[in-house]
PDB file of C-alpha atoms in Angstrom:
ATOM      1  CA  UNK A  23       0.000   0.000   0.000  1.00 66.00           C
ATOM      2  CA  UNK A  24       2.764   2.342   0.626  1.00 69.00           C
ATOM      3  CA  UNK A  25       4.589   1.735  -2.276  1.00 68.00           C
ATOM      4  CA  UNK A  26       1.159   2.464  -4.316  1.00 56.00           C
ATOM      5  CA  UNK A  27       1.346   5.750  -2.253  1.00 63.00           C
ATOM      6  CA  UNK A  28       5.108   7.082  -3.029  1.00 55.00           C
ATOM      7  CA  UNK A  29       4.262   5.566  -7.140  1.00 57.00           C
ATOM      8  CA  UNK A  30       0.985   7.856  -7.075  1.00 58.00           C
ATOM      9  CA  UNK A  31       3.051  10.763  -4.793  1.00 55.00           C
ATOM     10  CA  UNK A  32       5.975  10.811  -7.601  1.00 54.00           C
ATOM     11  CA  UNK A  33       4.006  10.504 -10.353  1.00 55.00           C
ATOM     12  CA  UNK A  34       2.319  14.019  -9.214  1.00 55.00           C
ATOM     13  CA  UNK A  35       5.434  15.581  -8.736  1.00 46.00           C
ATOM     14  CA  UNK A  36       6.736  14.859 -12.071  1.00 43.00           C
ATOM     15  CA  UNK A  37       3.276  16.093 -13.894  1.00 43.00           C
ATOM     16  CA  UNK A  38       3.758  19.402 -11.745  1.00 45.00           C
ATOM     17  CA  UNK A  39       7.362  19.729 -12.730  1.00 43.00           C
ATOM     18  CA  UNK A  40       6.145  19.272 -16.571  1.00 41.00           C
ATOM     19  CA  UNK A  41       3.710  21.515 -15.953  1.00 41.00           C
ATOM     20  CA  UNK A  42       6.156  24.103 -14.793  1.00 44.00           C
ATOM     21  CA  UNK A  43       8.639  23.934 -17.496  1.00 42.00           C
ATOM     22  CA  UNK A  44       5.483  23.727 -20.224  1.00 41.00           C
ATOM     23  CA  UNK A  45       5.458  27.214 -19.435  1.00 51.00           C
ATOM     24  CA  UNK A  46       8.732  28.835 -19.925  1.00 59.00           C
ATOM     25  CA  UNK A  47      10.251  29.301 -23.065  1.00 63.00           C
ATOM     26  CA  UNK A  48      14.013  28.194 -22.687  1.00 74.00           C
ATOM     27  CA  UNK A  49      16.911  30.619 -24.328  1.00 87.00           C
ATOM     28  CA  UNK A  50      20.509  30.044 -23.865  1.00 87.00           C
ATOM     29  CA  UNK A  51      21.772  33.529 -24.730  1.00 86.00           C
ATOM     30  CA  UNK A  52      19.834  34.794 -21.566  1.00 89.00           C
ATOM     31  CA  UNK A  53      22.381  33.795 -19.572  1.00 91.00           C
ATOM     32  CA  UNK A  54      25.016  36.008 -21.072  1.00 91.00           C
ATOM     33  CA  UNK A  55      22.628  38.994 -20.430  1.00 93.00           C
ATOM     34  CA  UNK A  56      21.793  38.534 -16.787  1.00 95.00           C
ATOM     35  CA  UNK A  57      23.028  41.457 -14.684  1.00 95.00           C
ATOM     36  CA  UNK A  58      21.866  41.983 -11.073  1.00 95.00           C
ATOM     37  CA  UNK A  59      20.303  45.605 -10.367  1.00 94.00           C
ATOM     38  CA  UNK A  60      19.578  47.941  -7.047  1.00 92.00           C
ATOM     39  CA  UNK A  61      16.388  48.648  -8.520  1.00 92.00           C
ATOM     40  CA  UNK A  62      14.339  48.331 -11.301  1.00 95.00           C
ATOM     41  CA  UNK A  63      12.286  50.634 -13.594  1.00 96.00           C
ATOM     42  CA  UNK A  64       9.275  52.332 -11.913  1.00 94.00           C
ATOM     43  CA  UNK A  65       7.026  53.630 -15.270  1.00 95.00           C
ATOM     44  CA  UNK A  66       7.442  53.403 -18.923  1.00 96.00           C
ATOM     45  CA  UNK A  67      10.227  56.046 -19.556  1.00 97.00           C
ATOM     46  CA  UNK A  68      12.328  54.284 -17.482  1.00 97.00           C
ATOM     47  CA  UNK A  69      11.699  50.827 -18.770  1.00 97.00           C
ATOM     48  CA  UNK A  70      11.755  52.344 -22.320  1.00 97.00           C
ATOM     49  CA  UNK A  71      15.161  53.670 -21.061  1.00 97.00           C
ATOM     50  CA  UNK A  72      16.548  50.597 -19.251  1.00 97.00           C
ATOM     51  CA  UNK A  73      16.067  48.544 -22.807  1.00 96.00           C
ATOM     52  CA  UNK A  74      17.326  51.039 -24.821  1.00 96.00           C
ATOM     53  CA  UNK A  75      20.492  50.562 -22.555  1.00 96.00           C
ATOM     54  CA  UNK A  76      20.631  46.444 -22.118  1.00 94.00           C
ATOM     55  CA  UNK A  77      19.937  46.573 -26.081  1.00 93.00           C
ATOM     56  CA  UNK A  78      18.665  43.154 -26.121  1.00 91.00           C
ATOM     57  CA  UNK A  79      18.666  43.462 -29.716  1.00 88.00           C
ATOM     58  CA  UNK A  80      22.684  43.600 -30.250  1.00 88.00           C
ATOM     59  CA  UNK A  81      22.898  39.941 -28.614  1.00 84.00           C
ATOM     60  CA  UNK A  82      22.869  36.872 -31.306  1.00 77.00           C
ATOM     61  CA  UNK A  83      19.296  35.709 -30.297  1.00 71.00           C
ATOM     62  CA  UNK A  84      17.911  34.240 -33.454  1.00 75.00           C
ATOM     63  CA  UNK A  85      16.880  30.824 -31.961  1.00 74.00           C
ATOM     64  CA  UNK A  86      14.732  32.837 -28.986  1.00 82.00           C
ATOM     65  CA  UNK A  87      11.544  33.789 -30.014  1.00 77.00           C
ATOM     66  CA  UNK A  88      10.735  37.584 -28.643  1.00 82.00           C
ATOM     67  CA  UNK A  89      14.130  38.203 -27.011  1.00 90.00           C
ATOM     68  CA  UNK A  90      13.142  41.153 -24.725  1.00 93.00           C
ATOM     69  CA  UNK A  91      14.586  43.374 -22.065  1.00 97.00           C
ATOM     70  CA  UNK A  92      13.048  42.573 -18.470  1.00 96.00           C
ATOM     71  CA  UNK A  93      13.389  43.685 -14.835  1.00 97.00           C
ATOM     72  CA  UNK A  94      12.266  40.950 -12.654  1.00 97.00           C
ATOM     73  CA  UNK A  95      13.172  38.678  -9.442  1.00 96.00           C
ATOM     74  CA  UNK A  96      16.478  36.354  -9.525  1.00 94.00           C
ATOM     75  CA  UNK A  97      15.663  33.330  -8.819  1.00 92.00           C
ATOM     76  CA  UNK A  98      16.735  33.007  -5.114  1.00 91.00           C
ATOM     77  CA  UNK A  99      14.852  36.154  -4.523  1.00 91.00           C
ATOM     78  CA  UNK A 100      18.552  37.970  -3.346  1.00 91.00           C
ATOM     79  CA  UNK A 101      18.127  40.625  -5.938  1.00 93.00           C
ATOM     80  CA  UNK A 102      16.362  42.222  -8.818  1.00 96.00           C
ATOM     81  CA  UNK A 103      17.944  41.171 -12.222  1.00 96.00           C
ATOM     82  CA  UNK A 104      18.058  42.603 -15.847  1.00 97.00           C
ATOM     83  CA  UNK A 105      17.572  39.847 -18.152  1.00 96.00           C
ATOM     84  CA  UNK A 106      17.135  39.818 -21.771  1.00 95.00           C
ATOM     85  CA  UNK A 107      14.556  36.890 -22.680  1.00 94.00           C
ATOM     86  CA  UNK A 108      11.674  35.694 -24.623  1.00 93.00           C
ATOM     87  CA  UNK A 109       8.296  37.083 -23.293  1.00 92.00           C
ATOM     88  CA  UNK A 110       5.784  34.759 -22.262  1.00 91.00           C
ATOM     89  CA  UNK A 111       2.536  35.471 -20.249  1.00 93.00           C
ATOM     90  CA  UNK A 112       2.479  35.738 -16.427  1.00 95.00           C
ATOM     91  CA  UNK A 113      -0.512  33.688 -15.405  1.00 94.00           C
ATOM     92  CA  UNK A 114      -2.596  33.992 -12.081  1.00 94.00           C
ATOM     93  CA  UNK A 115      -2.105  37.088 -10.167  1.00 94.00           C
ATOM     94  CA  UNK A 116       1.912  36.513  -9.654  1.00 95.00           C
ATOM     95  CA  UNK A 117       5.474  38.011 -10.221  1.00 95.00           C
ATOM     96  CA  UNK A 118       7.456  36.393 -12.392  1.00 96.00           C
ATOM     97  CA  UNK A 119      11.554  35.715 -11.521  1.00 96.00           C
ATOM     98  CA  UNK A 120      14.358  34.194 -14.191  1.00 95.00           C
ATOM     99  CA  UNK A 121      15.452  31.260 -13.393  1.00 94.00           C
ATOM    100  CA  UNK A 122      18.918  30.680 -14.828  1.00 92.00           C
ATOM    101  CA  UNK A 123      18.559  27.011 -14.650  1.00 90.00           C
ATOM    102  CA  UNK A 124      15.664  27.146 -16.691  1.00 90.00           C
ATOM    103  CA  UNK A 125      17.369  29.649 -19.208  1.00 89.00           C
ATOM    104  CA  UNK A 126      13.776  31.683 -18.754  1.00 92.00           C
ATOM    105  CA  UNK A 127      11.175  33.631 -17.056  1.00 94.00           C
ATOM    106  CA  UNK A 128       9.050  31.805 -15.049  1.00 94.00           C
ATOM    107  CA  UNK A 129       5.940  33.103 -12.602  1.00 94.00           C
ATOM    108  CA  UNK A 130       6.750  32.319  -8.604  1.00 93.00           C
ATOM    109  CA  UNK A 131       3.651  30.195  -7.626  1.00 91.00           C
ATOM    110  CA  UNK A 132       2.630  32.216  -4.370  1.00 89.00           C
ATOM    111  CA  UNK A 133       4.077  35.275  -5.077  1.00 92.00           C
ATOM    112  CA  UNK A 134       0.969  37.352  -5.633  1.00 91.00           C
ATOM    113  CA  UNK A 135       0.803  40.947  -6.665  1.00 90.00           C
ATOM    114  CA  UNK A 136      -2.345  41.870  -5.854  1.00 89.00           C
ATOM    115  CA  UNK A 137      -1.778  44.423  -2.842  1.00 81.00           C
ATOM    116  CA  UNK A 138      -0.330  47.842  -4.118  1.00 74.00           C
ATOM    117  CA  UNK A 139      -0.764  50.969  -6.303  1.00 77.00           C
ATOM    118  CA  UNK A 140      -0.630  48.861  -9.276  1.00 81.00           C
ATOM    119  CA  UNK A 141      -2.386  45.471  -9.016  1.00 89.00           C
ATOM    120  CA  UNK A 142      -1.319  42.754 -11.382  1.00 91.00           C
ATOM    121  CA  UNK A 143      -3.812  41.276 -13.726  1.00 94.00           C
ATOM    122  CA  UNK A 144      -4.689  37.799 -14.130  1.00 94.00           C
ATOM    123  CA  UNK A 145      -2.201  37.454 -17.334  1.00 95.00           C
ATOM    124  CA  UNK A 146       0.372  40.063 -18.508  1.00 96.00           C
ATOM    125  CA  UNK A 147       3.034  40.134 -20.473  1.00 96.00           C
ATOM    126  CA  UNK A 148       6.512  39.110 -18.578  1.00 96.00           C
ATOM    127  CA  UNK A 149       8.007  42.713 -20.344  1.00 96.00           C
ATOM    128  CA  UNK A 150       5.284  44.247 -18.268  1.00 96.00           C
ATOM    129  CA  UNK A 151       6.710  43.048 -14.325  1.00 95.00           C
ATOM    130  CA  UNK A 152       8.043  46.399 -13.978  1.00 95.00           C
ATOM    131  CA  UNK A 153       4.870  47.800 -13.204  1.00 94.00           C
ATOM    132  CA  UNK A 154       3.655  45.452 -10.022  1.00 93.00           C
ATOM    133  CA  UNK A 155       6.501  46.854  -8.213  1.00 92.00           C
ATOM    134  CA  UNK A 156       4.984  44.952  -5.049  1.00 91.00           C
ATOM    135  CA  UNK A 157       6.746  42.574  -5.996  1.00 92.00           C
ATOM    136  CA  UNK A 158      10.105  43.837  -6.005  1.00 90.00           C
ATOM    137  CA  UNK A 159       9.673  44.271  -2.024  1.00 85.00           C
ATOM    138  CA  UNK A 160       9.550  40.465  -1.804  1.00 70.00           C
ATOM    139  CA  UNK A 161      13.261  40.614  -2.407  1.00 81.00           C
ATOM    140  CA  UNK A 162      15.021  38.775   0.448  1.00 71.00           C
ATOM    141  CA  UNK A 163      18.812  41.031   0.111  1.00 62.00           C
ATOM    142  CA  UNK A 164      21.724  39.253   0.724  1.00 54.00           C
ATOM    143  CA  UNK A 165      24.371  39.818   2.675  1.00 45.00           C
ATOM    144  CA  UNK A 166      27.077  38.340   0.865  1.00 44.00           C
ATOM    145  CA  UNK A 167      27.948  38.972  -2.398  1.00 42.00           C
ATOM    146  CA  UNK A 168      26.604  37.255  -5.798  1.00 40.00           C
ATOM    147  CA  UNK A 169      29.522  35.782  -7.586  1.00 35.00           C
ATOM    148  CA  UNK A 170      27.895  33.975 -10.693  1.00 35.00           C
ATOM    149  CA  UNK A 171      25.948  35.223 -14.055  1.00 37.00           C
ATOM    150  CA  UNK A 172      26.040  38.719 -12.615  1.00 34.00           C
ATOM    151  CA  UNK A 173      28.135  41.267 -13.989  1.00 35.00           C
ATOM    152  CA  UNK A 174      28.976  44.422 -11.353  1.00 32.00           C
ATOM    153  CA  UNK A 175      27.719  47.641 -12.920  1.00 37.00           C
ATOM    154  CA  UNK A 176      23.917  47.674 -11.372  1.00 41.00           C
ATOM    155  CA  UNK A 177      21.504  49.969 -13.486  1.00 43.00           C
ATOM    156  CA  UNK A 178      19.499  52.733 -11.260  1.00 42.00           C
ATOM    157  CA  UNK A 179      15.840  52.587 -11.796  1.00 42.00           C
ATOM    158  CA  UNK A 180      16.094  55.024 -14.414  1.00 43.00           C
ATOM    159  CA  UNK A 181      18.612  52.845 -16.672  1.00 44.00           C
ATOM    160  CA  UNK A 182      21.613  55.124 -15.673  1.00 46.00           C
ATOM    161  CA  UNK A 183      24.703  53.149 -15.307  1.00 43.00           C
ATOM    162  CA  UNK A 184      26.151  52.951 -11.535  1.00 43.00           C
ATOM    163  CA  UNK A 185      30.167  53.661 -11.613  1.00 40.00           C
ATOM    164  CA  UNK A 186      30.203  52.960  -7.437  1.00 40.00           C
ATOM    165  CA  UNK A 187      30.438  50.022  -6.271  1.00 41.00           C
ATOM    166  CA  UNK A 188      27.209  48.148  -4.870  1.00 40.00           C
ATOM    167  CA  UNK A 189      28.842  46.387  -1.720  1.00 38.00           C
ATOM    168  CA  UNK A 190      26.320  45.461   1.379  1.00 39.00           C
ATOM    169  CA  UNK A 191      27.956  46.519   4.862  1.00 36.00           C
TER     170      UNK A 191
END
């Protein structure tokens, strides 16, 4: 009986992981644009600005379909990263992270952005994260320094690029 238990247990676990990874849309040159940021953009003029800036467009992208500028949670919810990656759809009143493992954006299950100014929608574009800036207070800073896919020039929320150094004391 227990066996029939853990078979039925695992076989849920590996339809949810499918389930997960159904939903992303995997590009390898994302990981050569990941850069962690203090902030990210607060309205349009500074998103707008922040692109213009990453220029997602000068990277060799061709095999990523919609290879976009975004602003959104790293994946161990230490800091805010700028990412360039293929779009997708945030689904069910979340924030959405990159995952590097994953090579994509991917909505945090739980995370909902609901409470604020700006209240997410049900679905929105993954460009759009900038604007449920709820979720960027979710972000768990670390203390010690990031040492992998992050390069050390953070962007300020306006795109400007920071020449000090962004140590935590």
């Amino acid at each position: 009986m227990t066996d029939y238990i853990y078979t039925i247990l695992l076989i849920q676990l590996c339809n949810q992981i499918r389930f997960v990874v159904s939903f992303t849309r995997r590009c390898n040159e994302s990981l050569q644009t990941v850069q962690k940021v203090s902030l990210c953009p607060t309205n349009l003029s500074a998103y707008e600005a922040a692109a213009k800036q990453k220029n997602c467009s000068s990277f060799n992208a061709d095999s990523c379909h919609s290879f976009q500028y975004h602003c959104v949670l790293s994946e161990d919810f230490h800091s805010l990263v700028e990412v360039c990656a293929p779009s997708l759809n945030i689904i069910g009143h979340v924030c959405a992270k990159f995952m590097s493992t994953l090579k994509s954006i991917l909505r945090v299950e739980g995370m909902n952005c609901t409470e604020g100014p700006e209240e997410c929608p049900y679905s929105y574009n993954s460009t759009h994260a900038y604007k449920y800036q709820q979720c960027y207070s979710n972000v768990l800073f670390s203390t010690s320094p990031t040492t992998v896919l992050y390069q050390s020039s953070p962007r300020t929320a306006t795109g400007e690029q920071n020449t000090t150094d962004n140590k935590n004391t």
